[in-house]
PDB file of C-alpha atoms in Angstrom:
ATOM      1  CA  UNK A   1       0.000   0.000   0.000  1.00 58.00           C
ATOM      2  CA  UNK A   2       1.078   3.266  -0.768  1.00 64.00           C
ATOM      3  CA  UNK A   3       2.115   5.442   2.231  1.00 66.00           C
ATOM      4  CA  UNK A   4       2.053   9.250   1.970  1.00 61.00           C
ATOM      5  CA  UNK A   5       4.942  11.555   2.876  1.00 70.00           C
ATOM      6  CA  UNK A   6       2.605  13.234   5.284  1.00 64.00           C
ATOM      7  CA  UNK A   7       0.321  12.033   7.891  1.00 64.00           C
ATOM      8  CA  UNK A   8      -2.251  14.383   8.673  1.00 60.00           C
ATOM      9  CA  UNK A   9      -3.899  12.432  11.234  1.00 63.00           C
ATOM     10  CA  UNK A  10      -0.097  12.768  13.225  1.00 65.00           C
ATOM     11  CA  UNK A  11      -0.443  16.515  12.892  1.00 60.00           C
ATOM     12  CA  UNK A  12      -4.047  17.206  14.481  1.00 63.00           C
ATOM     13  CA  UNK A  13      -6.020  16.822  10.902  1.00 61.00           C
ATOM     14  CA  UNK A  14      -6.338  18.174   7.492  1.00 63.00           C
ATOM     15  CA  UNK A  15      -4.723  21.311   6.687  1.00 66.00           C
ATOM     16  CA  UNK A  16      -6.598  23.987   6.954  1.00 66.00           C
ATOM     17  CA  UNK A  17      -6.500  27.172   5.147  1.00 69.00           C
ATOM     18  CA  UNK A  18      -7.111  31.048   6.364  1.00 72.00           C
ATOM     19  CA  UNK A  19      -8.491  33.517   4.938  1.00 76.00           C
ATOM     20  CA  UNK A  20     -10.322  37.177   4.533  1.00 80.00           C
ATOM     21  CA  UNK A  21     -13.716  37.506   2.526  1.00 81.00           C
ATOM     22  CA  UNK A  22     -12.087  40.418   0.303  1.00 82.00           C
ATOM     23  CA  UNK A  23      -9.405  37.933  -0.742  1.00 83.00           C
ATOM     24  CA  UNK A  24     -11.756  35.236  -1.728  1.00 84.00           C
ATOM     25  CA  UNK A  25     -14.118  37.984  -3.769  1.00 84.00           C
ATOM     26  CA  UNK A  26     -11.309  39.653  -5.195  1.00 82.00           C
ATOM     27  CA  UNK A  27      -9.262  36.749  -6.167  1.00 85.00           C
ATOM     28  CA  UNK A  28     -12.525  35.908  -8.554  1.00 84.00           C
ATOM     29  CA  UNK A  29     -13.125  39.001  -9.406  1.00 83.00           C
ATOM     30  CA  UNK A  30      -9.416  39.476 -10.838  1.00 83.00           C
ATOM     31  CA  UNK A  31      -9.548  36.216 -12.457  1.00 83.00           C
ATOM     32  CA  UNK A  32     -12.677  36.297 -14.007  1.00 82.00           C
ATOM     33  CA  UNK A  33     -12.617  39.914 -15.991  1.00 86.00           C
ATOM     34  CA  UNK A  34     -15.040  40.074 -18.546  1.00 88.00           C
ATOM     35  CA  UNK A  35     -13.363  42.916 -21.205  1.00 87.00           C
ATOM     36  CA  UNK A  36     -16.091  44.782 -23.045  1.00 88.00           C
ATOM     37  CA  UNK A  37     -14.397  45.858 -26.324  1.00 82.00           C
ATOM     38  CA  UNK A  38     -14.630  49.224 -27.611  1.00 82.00           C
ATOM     39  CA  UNK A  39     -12.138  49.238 -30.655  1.00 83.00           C
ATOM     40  CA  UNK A  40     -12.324  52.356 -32.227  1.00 85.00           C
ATOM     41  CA  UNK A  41      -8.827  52.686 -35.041  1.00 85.00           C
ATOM     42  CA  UNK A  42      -5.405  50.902 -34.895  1.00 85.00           C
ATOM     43  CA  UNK A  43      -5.514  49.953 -31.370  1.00 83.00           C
ATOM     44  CA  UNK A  44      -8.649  48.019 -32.031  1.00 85.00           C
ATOM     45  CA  UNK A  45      -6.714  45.470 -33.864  1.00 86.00           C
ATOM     46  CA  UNK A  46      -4.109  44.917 -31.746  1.00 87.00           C
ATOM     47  CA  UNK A  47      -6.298  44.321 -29.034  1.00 84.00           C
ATOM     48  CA  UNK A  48      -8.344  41.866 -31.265  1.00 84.00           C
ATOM     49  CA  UNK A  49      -4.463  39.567 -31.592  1.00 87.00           C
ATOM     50  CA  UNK A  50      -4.440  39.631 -27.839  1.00 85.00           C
ATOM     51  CA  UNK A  51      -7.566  37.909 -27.851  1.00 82.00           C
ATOM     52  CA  UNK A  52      -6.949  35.224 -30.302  1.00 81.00           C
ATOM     53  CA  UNK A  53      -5.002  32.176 -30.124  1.00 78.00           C
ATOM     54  CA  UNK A  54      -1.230  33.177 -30.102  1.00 82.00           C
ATOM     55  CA  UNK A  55      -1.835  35.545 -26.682  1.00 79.00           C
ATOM     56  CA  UNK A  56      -5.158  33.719 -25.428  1.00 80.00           C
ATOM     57  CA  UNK A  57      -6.509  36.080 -22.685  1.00 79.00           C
ATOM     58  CA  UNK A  58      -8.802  33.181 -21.802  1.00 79.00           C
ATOM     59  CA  UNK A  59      -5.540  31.376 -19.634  1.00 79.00           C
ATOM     60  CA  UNK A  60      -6.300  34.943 -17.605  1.00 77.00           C
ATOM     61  CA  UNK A  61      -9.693  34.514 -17.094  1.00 77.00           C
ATOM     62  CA  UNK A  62     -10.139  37.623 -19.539  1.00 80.00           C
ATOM     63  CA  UNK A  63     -13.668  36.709 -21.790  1.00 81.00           C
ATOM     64  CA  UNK A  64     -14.578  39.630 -24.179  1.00 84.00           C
ATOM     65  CA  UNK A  65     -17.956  40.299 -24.323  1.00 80.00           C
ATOM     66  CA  UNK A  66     -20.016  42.493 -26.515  1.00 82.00           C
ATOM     67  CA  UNK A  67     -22.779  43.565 -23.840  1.00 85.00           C
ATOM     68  CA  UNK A  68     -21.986  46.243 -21.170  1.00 86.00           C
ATOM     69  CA  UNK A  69     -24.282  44.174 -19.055  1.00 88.00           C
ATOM     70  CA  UNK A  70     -22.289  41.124 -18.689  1.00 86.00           C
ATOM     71  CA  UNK A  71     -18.894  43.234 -18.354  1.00 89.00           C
ATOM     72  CA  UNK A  72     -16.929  44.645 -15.766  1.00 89.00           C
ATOM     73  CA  UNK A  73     -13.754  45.620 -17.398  1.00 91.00           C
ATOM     74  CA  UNK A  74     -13.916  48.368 -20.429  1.00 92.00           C
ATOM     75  CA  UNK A  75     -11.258  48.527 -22.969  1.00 90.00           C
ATOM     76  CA  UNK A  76     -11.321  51.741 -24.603  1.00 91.00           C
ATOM     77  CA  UNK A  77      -8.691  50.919 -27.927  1.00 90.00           C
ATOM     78  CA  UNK A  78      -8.125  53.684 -30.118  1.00 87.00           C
ATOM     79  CA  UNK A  79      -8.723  57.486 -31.232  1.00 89.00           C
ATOM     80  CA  UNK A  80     -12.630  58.685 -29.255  1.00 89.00           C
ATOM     81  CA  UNK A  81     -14.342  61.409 -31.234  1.00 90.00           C
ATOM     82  CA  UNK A  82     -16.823  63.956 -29.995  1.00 90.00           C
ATOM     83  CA  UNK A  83     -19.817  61.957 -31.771  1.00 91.00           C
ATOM     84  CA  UNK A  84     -18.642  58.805 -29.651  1.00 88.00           C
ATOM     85  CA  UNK A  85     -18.114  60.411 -26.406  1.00 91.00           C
ATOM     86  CA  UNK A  86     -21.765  60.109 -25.599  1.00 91.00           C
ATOM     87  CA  UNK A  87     -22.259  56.723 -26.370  1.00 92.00           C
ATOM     88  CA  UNK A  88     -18.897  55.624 -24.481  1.00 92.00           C
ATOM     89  CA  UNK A  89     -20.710  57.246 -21.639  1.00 92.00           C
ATOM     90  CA  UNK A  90     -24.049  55.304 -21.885  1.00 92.00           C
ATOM     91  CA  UNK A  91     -22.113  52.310 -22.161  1.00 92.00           C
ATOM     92  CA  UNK A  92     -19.789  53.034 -19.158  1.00 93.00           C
ATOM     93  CA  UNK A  93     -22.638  53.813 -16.932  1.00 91.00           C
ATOM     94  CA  UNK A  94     -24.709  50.231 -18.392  1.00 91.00           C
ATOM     95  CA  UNK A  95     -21.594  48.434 -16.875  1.00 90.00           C
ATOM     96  CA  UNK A  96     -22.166  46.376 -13.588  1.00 86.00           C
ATOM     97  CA  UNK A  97     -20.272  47.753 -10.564  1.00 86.00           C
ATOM     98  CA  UNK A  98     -17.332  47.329  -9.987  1.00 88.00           C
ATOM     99  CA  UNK A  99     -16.471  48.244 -13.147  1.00 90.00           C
ATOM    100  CA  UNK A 100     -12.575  49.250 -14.596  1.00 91.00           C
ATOM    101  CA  UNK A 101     -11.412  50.948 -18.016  1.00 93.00           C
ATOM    102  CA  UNK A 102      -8.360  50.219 -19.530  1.00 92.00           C
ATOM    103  CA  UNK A 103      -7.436  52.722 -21.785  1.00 93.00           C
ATOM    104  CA  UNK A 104      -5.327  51.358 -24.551  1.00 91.00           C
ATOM    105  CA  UNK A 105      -2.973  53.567 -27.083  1.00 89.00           C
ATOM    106  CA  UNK A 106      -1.767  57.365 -27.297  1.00 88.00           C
ATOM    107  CA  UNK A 107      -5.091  58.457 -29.210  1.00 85.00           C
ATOM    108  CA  UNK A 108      -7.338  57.226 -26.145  1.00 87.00           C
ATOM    109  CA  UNK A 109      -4.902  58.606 -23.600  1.00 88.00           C
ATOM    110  CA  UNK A 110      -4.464  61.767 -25.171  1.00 87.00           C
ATOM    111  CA  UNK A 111      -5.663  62.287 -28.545  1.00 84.00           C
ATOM    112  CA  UNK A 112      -2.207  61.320 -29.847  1.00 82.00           C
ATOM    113  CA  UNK A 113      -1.716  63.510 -32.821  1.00 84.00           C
ATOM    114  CA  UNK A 114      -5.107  64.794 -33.793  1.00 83.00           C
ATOM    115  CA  UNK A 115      -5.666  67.791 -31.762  1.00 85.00           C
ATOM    116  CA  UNK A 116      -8.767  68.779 -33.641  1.00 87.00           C
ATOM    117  CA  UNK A 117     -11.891  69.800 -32.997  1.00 89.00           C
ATOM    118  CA  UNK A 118     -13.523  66.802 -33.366  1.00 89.00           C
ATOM    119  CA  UNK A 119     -11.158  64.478 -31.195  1.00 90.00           C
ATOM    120  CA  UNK A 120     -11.314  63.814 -27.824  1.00 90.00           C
ATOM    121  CA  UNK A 121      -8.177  64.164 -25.928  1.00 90.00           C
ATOM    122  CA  UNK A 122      -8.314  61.526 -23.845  1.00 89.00           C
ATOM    123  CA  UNK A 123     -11.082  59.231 -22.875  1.00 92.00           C
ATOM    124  CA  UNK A 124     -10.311  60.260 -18.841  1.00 91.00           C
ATOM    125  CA  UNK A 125     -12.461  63.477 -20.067  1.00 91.00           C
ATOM    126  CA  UNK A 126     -15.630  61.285 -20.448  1.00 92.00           C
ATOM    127  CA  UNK A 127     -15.082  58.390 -17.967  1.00 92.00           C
ATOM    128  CA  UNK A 128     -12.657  57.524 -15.375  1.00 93.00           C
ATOM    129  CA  UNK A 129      -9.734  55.642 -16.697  1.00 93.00           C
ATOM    130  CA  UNK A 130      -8.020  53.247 -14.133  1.00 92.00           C
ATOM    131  CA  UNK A 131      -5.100  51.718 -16.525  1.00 92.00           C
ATOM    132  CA  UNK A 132      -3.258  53.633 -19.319  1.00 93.00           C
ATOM    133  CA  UNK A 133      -1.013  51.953 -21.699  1.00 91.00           C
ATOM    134  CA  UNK A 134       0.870  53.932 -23.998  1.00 90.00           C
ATOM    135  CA  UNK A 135       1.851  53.458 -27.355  1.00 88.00           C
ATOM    136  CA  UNK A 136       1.045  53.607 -31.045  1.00 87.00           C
ATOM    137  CA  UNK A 137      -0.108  50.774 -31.271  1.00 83.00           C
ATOM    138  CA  UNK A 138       0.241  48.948 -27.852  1.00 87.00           C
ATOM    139  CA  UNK A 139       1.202  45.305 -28.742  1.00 90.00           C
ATOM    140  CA  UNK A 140      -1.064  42.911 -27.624  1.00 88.00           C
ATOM    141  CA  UNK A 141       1.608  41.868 -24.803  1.00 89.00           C
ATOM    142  CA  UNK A 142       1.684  45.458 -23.280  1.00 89.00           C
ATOM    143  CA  UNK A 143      -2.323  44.837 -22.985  1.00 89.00           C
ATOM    144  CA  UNK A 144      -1.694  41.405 -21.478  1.00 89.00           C
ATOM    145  CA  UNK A 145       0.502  43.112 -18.962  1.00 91.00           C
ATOM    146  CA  UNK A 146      -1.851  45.608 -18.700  1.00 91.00           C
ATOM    147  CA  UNK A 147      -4.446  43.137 -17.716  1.00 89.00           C
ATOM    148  CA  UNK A 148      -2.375  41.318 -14.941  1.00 89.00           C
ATOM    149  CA  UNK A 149      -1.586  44.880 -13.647  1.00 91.00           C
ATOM    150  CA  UNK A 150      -5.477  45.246 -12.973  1.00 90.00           C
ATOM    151  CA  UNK A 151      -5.998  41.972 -11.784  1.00 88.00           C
ATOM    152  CA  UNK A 152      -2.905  43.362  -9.149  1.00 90.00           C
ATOM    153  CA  UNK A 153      -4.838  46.590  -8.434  1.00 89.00           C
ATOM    154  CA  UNK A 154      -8.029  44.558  -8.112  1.00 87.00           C
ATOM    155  CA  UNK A 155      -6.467  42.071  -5.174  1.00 87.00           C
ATOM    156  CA  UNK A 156      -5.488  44.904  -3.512  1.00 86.00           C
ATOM    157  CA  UNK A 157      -9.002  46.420  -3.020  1.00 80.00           C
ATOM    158  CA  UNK A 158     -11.315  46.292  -0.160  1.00 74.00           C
ATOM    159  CA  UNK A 159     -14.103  44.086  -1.940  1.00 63.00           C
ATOM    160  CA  UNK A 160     -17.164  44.815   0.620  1.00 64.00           C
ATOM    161  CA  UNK A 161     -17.148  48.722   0.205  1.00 62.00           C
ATOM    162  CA  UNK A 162     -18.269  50.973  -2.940  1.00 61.00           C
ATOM    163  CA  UNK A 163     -15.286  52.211  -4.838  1.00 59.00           C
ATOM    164  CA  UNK A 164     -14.669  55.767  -4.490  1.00 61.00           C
ATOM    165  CA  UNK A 165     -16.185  58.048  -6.489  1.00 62.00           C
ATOM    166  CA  UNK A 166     -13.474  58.840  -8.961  1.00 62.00           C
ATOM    167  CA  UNK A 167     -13.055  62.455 -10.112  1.00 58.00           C
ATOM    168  CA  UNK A 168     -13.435  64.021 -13.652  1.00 56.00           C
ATOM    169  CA  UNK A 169     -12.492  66.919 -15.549  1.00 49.00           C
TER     170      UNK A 169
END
């Protein structure tokens, strides 16, 4: 018969394990991130080849989704114009709480070269951003960093209070 290394009825019974509430809901809340995408110009694709099979955010827990009902992670990819700004908005606020935004490539962060009048300069005007990655384009593995960097930020949170309301321009 097989004998195992350890004997847990020598050492006063199975192991047990301790731990917080917040680290239970936050450890499935950071590894099961449901990314709504909102690809808007170059970004958009790159953020399309993390998704697919060579960078598989799906080994992260990272599903995108298409309704801003089932997500709780936005990905804002690309160059926001005025005439999008609203609907960014509607979708934002349509999002489950809590809810993150990842803001993905120079245009989103800052308008990146088009300083017009019909460009947003930066999607932190119209909702609050918690991750910027810079770049023109990001590479898909600056977003998957991106993503583990929120799943960090997420751990770190308090899960049974409200997150703070988080100030705009």
């Amino acid at each position: 018969m097989a004998q195992h290394k350890v004997d847990y009825t020598k050492s006063g019974g199975l192991p047990v394990a301790l731990t917080t509430i917040d680290k239970v809901a936050n450890w499935g809340r950071s590894n099961s991130l449901w990314a709504m995408t909102y690809g808007l110009a170059c970004c958009g694709i790159e953020m399309m080849a993390a998704g697919a099979s060579r960078y598989d955010f799906d080994r992260f827990g990272t599903i995108f989704r298409a309704s801003p009902r089932q997500s709780d992670v936005m990905i804002v990819a690309g160059t926001l114009t005025k005439k999008h700004a609203e609907f960014i908005k509607r979708l934002y606020d349509q999002m489950t709480e809590p809810r993150w935004v990842i803001s993905m490539g120079s245009c989103a962060n800052t308008g990146g070269m088009f300083n017009t009048y019909a460009t947003v300069q930066g999607v932190d005007r119209i909702i609050p951003v918690d991750l910027y990655l810079p770049g023109c384009a990001p590479r898909p593995e600056t977003l998957q960093y991106g993503v583990m960097l929120l799943q960090k930020k997420i751990r770190a949170n308090s899960a049974n209070k409200a997150q703070k309301a988080k100030r705009l321009m």
